Coordinates of C-alpha atoms and ligand atoms in Angstrom, one line a residue:
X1 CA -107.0 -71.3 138.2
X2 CA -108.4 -74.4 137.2
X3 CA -109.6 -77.6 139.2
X4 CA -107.7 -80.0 139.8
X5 CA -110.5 -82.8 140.5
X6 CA -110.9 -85.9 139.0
X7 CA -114.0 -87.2 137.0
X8 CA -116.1 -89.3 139.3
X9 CA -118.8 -91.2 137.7
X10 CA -121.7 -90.4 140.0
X11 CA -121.4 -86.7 139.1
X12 CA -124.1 -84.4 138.8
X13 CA -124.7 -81.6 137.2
X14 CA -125.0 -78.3 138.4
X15 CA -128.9 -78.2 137.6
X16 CA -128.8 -81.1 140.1
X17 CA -129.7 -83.9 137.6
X18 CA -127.2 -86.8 137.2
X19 CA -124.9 -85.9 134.5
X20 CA -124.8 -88.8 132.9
X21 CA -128.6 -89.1 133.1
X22 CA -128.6 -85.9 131.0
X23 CA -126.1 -86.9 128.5
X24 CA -128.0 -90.5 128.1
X25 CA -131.0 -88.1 127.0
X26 CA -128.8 -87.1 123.7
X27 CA -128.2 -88.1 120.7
X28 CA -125.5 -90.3 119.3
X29 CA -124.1 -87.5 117.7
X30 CA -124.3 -85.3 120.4
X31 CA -122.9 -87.7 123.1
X32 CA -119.9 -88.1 120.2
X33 CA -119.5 -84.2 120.7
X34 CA -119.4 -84.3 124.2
X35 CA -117.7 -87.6 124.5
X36 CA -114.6 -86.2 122.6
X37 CA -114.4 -82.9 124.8
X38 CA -114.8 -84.7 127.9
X39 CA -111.7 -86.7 127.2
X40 CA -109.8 -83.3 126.6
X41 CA -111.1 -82.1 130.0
X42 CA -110.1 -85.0 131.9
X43 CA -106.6 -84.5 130.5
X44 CA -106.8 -80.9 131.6
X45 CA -108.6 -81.7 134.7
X46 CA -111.3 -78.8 134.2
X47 CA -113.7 -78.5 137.0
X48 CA -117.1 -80.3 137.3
X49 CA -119.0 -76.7 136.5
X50 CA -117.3 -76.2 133.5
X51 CA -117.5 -79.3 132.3
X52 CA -121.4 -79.0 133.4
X53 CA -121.3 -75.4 131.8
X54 CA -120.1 -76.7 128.0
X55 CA -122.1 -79.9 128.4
X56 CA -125.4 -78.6 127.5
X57 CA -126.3 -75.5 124.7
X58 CA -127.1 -72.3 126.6
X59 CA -129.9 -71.4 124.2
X60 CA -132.2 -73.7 122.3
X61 CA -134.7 -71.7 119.8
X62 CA -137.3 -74.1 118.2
X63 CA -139.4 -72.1 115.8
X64 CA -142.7 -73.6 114.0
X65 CA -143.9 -71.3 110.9
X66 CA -146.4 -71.1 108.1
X67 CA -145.3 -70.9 104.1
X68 CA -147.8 -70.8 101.6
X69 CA -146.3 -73.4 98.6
X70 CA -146.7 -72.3 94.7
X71 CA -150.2 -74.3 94.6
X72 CA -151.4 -72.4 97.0
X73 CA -151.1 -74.2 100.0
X74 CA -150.2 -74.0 103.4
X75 CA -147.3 -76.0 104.8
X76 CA -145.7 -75.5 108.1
X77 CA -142.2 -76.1 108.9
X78 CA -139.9 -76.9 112.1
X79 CA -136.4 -74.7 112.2
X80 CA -133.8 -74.6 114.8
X81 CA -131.4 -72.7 116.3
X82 CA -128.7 -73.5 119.3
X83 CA -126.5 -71.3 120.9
X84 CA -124.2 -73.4 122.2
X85 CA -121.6 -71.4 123.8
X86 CA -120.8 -67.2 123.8
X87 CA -117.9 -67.2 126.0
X88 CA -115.1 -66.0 123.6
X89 CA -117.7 -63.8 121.4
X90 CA -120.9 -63.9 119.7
X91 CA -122.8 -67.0 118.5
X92 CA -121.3 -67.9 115.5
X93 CA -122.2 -71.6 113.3
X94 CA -123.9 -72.8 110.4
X95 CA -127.8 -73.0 108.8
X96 CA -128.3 -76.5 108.2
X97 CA -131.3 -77.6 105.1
X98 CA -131.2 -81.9 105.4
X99 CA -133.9 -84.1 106.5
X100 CA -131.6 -85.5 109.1
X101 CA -132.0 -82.0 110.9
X102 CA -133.2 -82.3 114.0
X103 CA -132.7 -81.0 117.8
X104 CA -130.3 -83.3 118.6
X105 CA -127.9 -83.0 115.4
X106 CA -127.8 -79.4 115.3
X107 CA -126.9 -79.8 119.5
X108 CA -123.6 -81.8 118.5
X109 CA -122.8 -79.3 115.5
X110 CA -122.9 -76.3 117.6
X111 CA -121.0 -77.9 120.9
X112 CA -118.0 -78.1 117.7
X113 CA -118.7 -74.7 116.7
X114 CA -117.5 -73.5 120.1
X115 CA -114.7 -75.6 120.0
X116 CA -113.9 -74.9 116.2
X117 CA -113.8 -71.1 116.9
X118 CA -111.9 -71.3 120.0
X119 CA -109.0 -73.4 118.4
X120 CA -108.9 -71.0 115.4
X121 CA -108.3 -68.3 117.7
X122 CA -111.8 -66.2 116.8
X123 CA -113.7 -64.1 118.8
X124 CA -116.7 -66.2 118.8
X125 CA -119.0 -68.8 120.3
X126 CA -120.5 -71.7 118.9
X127 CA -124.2 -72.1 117.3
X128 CA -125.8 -73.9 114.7
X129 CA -129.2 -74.2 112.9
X130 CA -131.1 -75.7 110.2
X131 CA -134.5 -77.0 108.9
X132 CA -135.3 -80.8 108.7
X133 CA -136.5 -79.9 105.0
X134 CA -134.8 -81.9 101.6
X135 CA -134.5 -78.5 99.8
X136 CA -134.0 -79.7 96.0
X137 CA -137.3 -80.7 97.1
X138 CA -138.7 -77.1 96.7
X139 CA -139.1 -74.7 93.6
X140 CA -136.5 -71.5 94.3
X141 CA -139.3 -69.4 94.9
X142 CA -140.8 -71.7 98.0
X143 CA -137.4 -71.9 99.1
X144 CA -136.7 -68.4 99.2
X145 CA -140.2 -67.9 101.0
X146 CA -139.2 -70.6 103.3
X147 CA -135.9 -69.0 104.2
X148 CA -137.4 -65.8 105.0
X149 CA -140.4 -66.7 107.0
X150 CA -137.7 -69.0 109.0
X151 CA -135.8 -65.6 109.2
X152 CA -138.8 -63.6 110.5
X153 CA -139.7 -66.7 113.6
X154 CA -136.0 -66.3 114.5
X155 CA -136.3 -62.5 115.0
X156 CA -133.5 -61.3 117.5
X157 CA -132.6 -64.6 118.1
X158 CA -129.8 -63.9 115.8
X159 CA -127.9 -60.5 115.0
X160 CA -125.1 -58.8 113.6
X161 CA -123.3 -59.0 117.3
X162 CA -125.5 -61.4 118.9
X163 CA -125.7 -64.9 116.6
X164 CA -124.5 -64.9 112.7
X165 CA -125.7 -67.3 110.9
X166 CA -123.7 -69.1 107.8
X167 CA -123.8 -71.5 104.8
X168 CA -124.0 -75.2 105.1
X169 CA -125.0 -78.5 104.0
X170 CA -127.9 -77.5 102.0
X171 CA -127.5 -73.9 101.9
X172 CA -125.5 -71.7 100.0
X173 CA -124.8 -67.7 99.7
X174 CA -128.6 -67.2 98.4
X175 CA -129.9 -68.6 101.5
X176 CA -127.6 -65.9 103.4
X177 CA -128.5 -63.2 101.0
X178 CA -132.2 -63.8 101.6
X179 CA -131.5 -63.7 105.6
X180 CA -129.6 -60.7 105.2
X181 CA -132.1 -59.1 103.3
X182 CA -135.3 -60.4 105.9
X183 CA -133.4 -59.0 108.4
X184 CA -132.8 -55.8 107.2
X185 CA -136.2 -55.4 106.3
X186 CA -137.4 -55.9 109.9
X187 CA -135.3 -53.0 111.6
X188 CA -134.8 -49.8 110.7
X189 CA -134.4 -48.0 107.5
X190 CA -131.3 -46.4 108.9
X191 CA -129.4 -49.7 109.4
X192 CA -129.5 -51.3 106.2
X193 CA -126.4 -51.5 105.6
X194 CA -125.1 -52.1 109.5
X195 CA -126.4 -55.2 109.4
X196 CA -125.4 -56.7 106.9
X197 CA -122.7 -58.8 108.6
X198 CA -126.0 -60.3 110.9
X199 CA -125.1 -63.2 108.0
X200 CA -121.5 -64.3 106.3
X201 CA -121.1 -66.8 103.6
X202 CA -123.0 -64.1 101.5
X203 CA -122.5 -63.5 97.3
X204 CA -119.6 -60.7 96.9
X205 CA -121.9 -58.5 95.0
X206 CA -123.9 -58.9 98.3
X207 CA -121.2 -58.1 100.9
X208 CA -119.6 -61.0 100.8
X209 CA -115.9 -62.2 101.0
X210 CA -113.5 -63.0 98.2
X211 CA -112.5 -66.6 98.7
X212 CA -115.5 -67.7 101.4
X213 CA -116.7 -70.2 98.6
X214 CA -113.7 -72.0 98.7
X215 CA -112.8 -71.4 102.1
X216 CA -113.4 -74.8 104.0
X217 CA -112.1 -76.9 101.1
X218 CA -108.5 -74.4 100.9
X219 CA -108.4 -74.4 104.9
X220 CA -108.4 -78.6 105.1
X221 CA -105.6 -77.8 101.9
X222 CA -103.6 -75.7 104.1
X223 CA -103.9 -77.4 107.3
X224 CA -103.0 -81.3 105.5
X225 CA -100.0 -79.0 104.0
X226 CA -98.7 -77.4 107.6
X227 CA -99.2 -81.0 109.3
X228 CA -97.1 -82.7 106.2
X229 CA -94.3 -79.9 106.1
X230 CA -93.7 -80.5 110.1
X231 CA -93.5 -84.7 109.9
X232 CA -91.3 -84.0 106.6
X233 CA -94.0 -85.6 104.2
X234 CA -93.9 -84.3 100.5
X235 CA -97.5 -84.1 99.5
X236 CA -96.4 -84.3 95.5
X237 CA -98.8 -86.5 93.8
X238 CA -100.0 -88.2 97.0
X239 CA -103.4 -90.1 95.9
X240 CA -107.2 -88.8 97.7
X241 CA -110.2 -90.5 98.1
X242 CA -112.7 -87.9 98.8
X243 CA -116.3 -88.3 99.8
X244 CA -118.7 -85.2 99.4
X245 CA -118.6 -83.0 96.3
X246 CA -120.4 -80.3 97.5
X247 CA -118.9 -76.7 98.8
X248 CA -116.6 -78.1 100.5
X249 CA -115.8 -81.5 98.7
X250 CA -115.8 -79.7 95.3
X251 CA -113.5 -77.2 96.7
X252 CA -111.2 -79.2 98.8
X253 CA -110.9 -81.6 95.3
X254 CA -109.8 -78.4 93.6
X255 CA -106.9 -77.0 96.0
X256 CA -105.3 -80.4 96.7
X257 CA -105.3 -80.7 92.8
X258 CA -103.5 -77.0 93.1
X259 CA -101.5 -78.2 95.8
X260 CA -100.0 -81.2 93.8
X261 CA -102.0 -84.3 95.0
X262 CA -104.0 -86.5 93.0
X263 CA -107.7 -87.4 93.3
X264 CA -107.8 -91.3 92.6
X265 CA -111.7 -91.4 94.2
X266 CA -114.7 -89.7 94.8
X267 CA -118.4 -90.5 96.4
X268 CA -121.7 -88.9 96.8
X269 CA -125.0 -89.6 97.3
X270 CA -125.4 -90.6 94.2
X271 CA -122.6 -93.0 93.7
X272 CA -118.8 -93.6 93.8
X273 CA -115.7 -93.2 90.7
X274 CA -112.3 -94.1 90.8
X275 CA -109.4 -93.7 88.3
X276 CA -106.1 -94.2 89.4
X277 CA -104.5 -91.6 87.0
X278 CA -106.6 -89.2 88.2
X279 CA -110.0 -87.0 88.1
X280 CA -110.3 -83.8 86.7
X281 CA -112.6 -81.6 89.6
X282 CA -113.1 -78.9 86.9
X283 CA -114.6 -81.6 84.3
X284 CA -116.3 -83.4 87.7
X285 CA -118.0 -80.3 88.6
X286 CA -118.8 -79.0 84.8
X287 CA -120.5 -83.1 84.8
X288 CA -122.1 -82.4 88.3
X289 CA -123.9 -79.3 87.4
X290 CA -125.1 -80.5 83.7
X291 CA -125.9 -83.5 83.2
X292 CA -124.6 -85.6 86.6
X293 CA -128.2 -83.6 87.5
X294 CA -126.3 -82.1 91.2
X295 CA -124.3 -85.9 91.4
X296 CA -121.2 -87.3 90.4
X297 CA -123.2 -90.4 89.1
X298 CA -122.1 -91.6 85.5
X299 CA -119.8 -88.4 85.2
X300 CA -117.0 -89.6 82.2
X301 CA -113.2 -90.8 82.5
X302 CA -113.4 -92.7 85.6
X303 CA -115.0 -96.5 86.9
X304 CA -118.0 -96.4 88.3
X305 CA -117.2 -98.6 91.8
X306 CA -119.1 -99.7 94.8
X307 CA -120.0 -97.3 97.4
X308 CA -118.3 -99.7 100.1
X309 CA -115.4 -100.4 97.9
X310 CA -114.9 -96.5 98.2
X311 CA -113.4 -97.0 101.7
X312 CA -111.0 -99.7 100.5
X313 CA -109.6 -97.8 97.5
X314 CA -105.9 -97.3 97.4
X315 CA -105.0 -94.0 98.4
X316 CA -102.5 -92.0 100.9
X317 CA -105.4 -89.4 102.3
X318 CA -108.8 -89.6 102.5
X319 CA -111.0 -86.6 102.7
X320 CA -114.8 -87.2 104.1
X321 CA -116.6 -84.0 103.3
X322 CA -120.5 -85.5 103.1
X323 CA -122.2 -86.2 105.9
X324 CA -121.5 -87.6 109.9
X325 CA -120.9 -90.7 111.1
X326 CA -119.4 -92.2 107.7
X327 CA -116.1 -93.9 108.9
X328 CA -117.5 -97.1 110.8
X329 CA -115.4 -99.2 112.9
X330 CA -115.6 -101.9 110.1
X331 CA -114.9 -99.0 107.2
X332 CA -112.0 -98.3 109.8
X333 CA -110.1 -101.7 109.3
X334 CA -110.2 -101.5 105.3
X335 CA -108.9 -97.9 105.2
X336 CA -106.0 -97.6 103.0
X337 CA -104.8 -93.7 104.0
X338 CA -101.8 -92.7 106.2
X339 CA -104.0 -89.3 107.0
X340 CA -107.8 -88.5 107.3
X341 CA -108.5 -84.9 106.7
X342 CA -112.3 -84.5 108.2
X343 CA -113.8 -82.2 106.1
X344 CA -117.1 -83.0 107.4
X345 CA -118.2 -82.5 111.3
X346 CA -118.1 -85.9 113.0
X347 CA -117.6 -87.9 110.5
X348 CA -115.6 -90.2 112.5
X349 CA -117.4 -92.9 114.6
X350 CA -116.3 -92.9 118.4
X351 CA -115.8 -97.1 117.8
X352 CA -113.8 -96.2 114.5
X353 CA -110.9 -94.1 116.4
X354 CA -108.9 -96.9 118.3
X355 CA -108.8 -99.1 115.6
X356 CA -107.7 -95.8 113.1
X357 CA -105.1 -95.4 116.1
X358 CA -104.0 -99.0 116.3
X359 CA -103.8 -99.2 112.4
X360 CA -101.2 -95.9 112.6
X361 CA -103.9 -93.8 110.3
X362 CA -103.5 -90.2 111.5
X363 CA -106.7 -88.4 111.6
X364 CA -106.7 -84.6 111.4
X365 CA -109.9 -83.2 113.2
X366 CA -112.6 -81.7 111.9
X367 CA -112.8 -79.1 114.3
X368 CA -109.2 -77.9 112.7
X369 CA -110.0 -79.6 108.9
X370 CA -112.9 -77.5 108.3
X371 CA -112.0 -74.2 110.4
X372 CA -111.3 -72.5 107.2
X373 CA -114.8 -71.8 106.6
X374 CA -115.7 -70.2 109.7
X375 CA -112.2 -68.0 109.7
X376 CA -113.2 -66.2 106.1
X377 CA -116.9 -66.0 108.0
X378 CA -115.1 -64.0 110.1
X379 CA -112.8 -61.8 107.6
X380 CA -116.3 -61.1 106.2
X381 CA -118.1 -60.0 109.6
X382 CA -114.5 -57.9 109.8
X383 CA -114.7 -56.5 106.4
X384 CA -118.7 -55.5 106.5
X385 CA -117.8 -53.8 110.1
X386 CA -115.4 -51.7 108.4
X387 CA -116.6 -51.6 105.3
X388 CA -113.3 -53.0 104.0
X389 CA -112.8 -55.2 100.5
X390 CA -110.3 -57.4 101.1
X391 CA -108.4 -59.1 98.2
X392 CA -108.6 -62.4 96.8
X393 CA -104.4 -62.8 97.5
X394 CA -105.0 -61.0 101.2
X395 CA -107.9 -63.5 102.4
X396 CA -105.5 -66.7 101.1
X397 CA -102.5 -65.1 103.2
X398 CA -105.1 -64.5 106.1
X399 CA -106.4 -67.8 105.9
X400 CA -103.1 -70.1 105.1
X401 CA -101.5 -68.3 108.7
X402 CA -104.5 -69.3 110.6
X403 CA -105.0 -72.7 109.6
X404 CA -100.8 -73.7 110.0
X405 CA -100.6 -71.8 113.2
X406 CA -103.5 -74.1 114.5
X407 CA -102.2 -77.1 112.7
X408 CA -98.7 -76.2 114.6
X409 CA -100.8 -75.6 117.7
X410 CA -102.4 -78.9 118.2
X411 CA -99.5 -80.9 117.0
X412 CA -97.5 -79.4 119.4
X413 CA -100.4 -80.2 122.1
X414 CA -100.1 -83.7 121.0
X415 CA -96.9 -84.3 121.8
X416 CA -97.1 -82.4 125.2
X417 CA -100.1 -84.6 126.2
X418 CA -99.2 -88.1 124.3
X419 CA -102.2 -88.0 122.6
X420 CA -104.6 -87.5 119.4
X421 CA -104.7 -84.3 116.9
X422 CA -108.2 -84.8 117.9
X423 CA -108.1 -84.2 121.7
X424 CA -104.7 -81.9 121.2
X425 CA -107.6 -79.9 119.7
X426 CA -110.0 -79.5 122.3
X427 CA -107.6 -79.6 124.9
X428 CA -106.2 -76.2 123.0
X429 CA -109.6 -74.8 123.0
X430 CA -110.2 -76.0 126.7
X431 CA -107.6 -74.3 127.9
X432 CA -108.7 -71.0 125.6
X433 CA -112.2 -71.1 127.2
X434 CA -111.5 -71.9 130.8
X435 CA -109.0 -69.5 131.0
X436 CA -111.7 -67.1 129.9
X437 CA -114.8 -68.4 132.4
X438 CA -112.5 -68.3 135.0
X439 CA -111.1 -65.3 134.5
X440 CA -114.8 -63.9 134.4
X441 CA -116.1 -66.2 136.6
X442 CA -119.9 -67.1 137.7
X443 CA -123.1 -64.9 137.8
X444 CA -124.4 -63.6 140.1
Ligands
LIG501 P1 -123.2 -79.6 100.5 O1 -124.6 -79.7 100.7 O2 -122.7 -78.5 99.7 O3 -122.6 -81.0 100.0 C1 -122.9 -82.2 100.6 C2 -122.2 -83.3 99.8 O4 -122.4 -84.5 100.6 C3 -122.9 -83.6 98.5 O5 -121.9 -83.8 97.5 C4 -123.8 -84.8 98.7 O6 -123.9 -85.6 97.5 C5 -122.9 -85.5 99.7 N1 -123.7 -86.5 100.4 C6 -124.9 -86.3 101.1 N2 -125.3 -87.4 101.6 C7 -124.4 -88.4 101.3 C8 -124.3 -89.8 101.6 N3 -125.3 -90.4 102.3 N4 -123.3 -90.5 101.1 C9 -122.3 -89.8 100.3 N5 -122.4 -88.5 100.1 C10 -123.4 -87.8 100.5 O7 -122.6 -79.5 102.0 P2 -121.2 -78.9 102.4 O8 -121.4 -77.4 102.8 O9 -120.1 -79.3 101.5 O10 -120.9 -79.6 103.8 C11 -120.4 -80.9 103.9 C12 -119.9 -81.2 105.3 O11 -118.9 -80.2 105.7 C13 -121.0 -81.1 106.4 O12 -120.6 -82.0 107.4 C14 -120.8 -79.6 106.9 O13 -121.3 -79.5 108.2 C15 -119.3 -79.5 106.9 N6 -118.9 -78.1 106.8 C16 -119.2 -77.2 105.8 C17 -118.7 -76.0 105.8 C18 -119.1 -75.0 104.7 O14 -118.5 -73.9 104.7 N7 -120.0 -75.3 103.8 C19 -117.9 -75.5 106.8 C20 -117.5 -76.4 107.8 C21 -118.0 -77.7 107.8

């Protein structure tokens, strides 16, 4: 049964300080997080202690350690992990390499973890982790050193049914295999092979899944397809401006090519192209990994253009899969899309959404865009439990009915609540976790 009351603004939290006293104490990014889920619960009108309960991370594992560099010396290094929320299953949520890591970022990325699993229907919580460490920085043996000493300071703060670990910005299926590997070494001979799922996002020849590289770039693909098919849109040759040509960039670049639409723009760190007839993400990628040097930078058959004219380029859907807090309120009044598929977490800036609403630009939430990721995590986790291979075709199938079912889900939230994708989608995984905390209610 849930509350009925209404927010007041004096409220206070159930550890007895002020509420908003805590929540002044966070980051931007973090106050974004909760800002967005707070609206969701005053349209529910979900009670003070749960508000109180998903406000703030239940666990928060800081962990200094020591790594010995290939000169020889000694350099010590901060990694976190936070477990935001296990109420619908175990911790589940990125490892984060970027020298914008820090307490406070990886807060806000795993309060949407929780709410990213919830609305895709998974049996997990929400966590998230990371070192505040520029990792092309570091030769691949001091990275793998530094990934496995990080491992060993984590200990059983994460585990195969307890807190798994995955890819992202910065890490890839190495990082994971290394985990998997430090993790296994520090139990017991015997469970070698159990454990393996303690990580996802792994290589296949490691106990990985078929179509996990490409998963967060195919699920913003199928969920921009279900959200098109239900207003009537065709999606043929539609033009995207995408920023981010990473994992899940490079991959969402690749299936909206697939799917028919054309990529008229792309941005990085290292600079922004644009050819109206179209860029190639196989020759992009082939340019990215040779000579671009790991950017797009100088790559052939497209202008080189501003990185602020980027936002003002002429397109029907723009796709920012970089980094947070890219689409300012003054990026917001040049935008040229109908749609903005978040590929990135929070890349949206709370000022940028009315005038995005005003201007009629749908936006199409991260917490649903880049779901895709997590859900093959989690065909992974299933298929290392069982010790199942699952085909290429299968995971797709898996995947394509997850992402329109929660596409269809929050759309037809929306129109229940007269109100964003964005809330529609935390209301939906509201309403999956209070049902849940009620039902089990409060200890002791
Ligand atoms: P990645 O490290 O593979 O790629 C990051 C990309 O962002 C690179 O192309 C880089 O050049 C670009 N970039 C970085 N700083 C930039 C800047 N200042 N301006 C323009 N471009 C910049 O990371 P990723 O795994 O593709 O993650 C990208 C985003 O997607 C992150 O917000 C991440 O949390 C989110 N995400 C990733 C996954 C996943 O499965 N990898 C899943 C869900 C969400």
């Amino acid at each position: 049964m849930t509350n009925t009351t209404t927010p007041r603004p004096g409220r206070r939290s159930l550890t007895g300080a002020p509420l908003k006293v805590m929540l002044r104490r966070m980051s931007s990014l973090h106050l974004t997080a909760v800002s967005q889920f707070e609206r969701a619960a005053d349209l529910l009108g979900i009670s003070d202690a749960h508000r109180a309960i998903l406000s703030v991370p239940e666990n928060e594992v800081i962990v200094n350690f020591p790594v010995t560099m290939d000169d020889g010396r000694v350099e010590m290094f901060r990694g976190y992990r936070v477990q935001h929320n296990n109420t619908l299953g175990p911790f589940k949520g990125g490892m984060r390499f970027s020298p914008a890591v820090d307490i406070d970022e990886v807060r806000a990325l795993a309060t949407w973890m929780t709410f990213k699993t919830a609305l895709a229907g998974l049996p997990f919580g929400g966590a998230k982790g990371g070192i505040s460490i520029d990792p092309k920085a570091y030769s691949p043996s001091e990275l793998e050193r530094i990934v496995r000493r990080f491992t060993f300071a984590l200990g059983a703060n994460i585990g195969p049914d307890h807190d798994i670990p995955a890819p992202d910005m910065g890490t890839n299926a190495q990082t994971m295999v290394w985990m998997m590997d430090t993790y296994a070494q520090m139990g017991s001979i015997a469970d070698r092979h159990t454990v393996r799922r303690v990580v996802t996002g792994k290589t296949i020849a490691a106990g990985g899944s078929a179509g996990r590289d490409k998963a967060t770039g195919q699920g913003l693909t199928f969920a921009l397809g279900a959200w098109a098919n239900r207003q009537g849109i065709d999606l043929d040759d539609k033009r995207v401006a995408l920023q981010g040509f990473g994992n899940v960039g490079e991959h969402g670049a690749r299936t909206l090519v697939k799917a028919g639409l054309k990529l008229v723009a792309v941005a990085d760190h290292t600079g922004a192209l644009h050819n109206a007839n179209g860029i190639d993400p196989e020759m992009l990628w082939r340019y990215k990994s040779t000579d671009g040097a790991g950017g797009i930078a100088g790559a052939p058959e497209a202008e080189a253009i501003d990185l602020e004219d980027f936002w003002r380029v002429d397109c029907d859907v723009l796709v920012p899969a970089a980094i947070e807090n890219q689409i300012t309120a003054e990026r917001a009044a040049d935008i040229t899309a109908s749609v903005i598929v978040e590929g990135a977490n929070g890349p949206t800036m709370t000022g940028a959404e009315p005038i995005l609403a005003d201007r009629g630009v749908t936006v199409i939430p991260d917490v649903l865009a880049n779901a895709g990721g997590v859900t093959v995590s989690y065909f992974e986790w299933l298929q290392n439990r069982a010790g199942d291979v699952w085909t290429l075709a299968d995971v797709d199938a898996r995947l394509r009915r997850v992402m329109t079912d929660a596409t269809l889900q929050i759309m037809s939230t929306a129109e229940t609540y007269r109100c964003s994708l964005r809330d529609a989608a935390y209301v939906t995984a509201l309403e999956r976790l209070t049902t849940v905390l009620n039902q089990r209610g409060m200890f002791p």
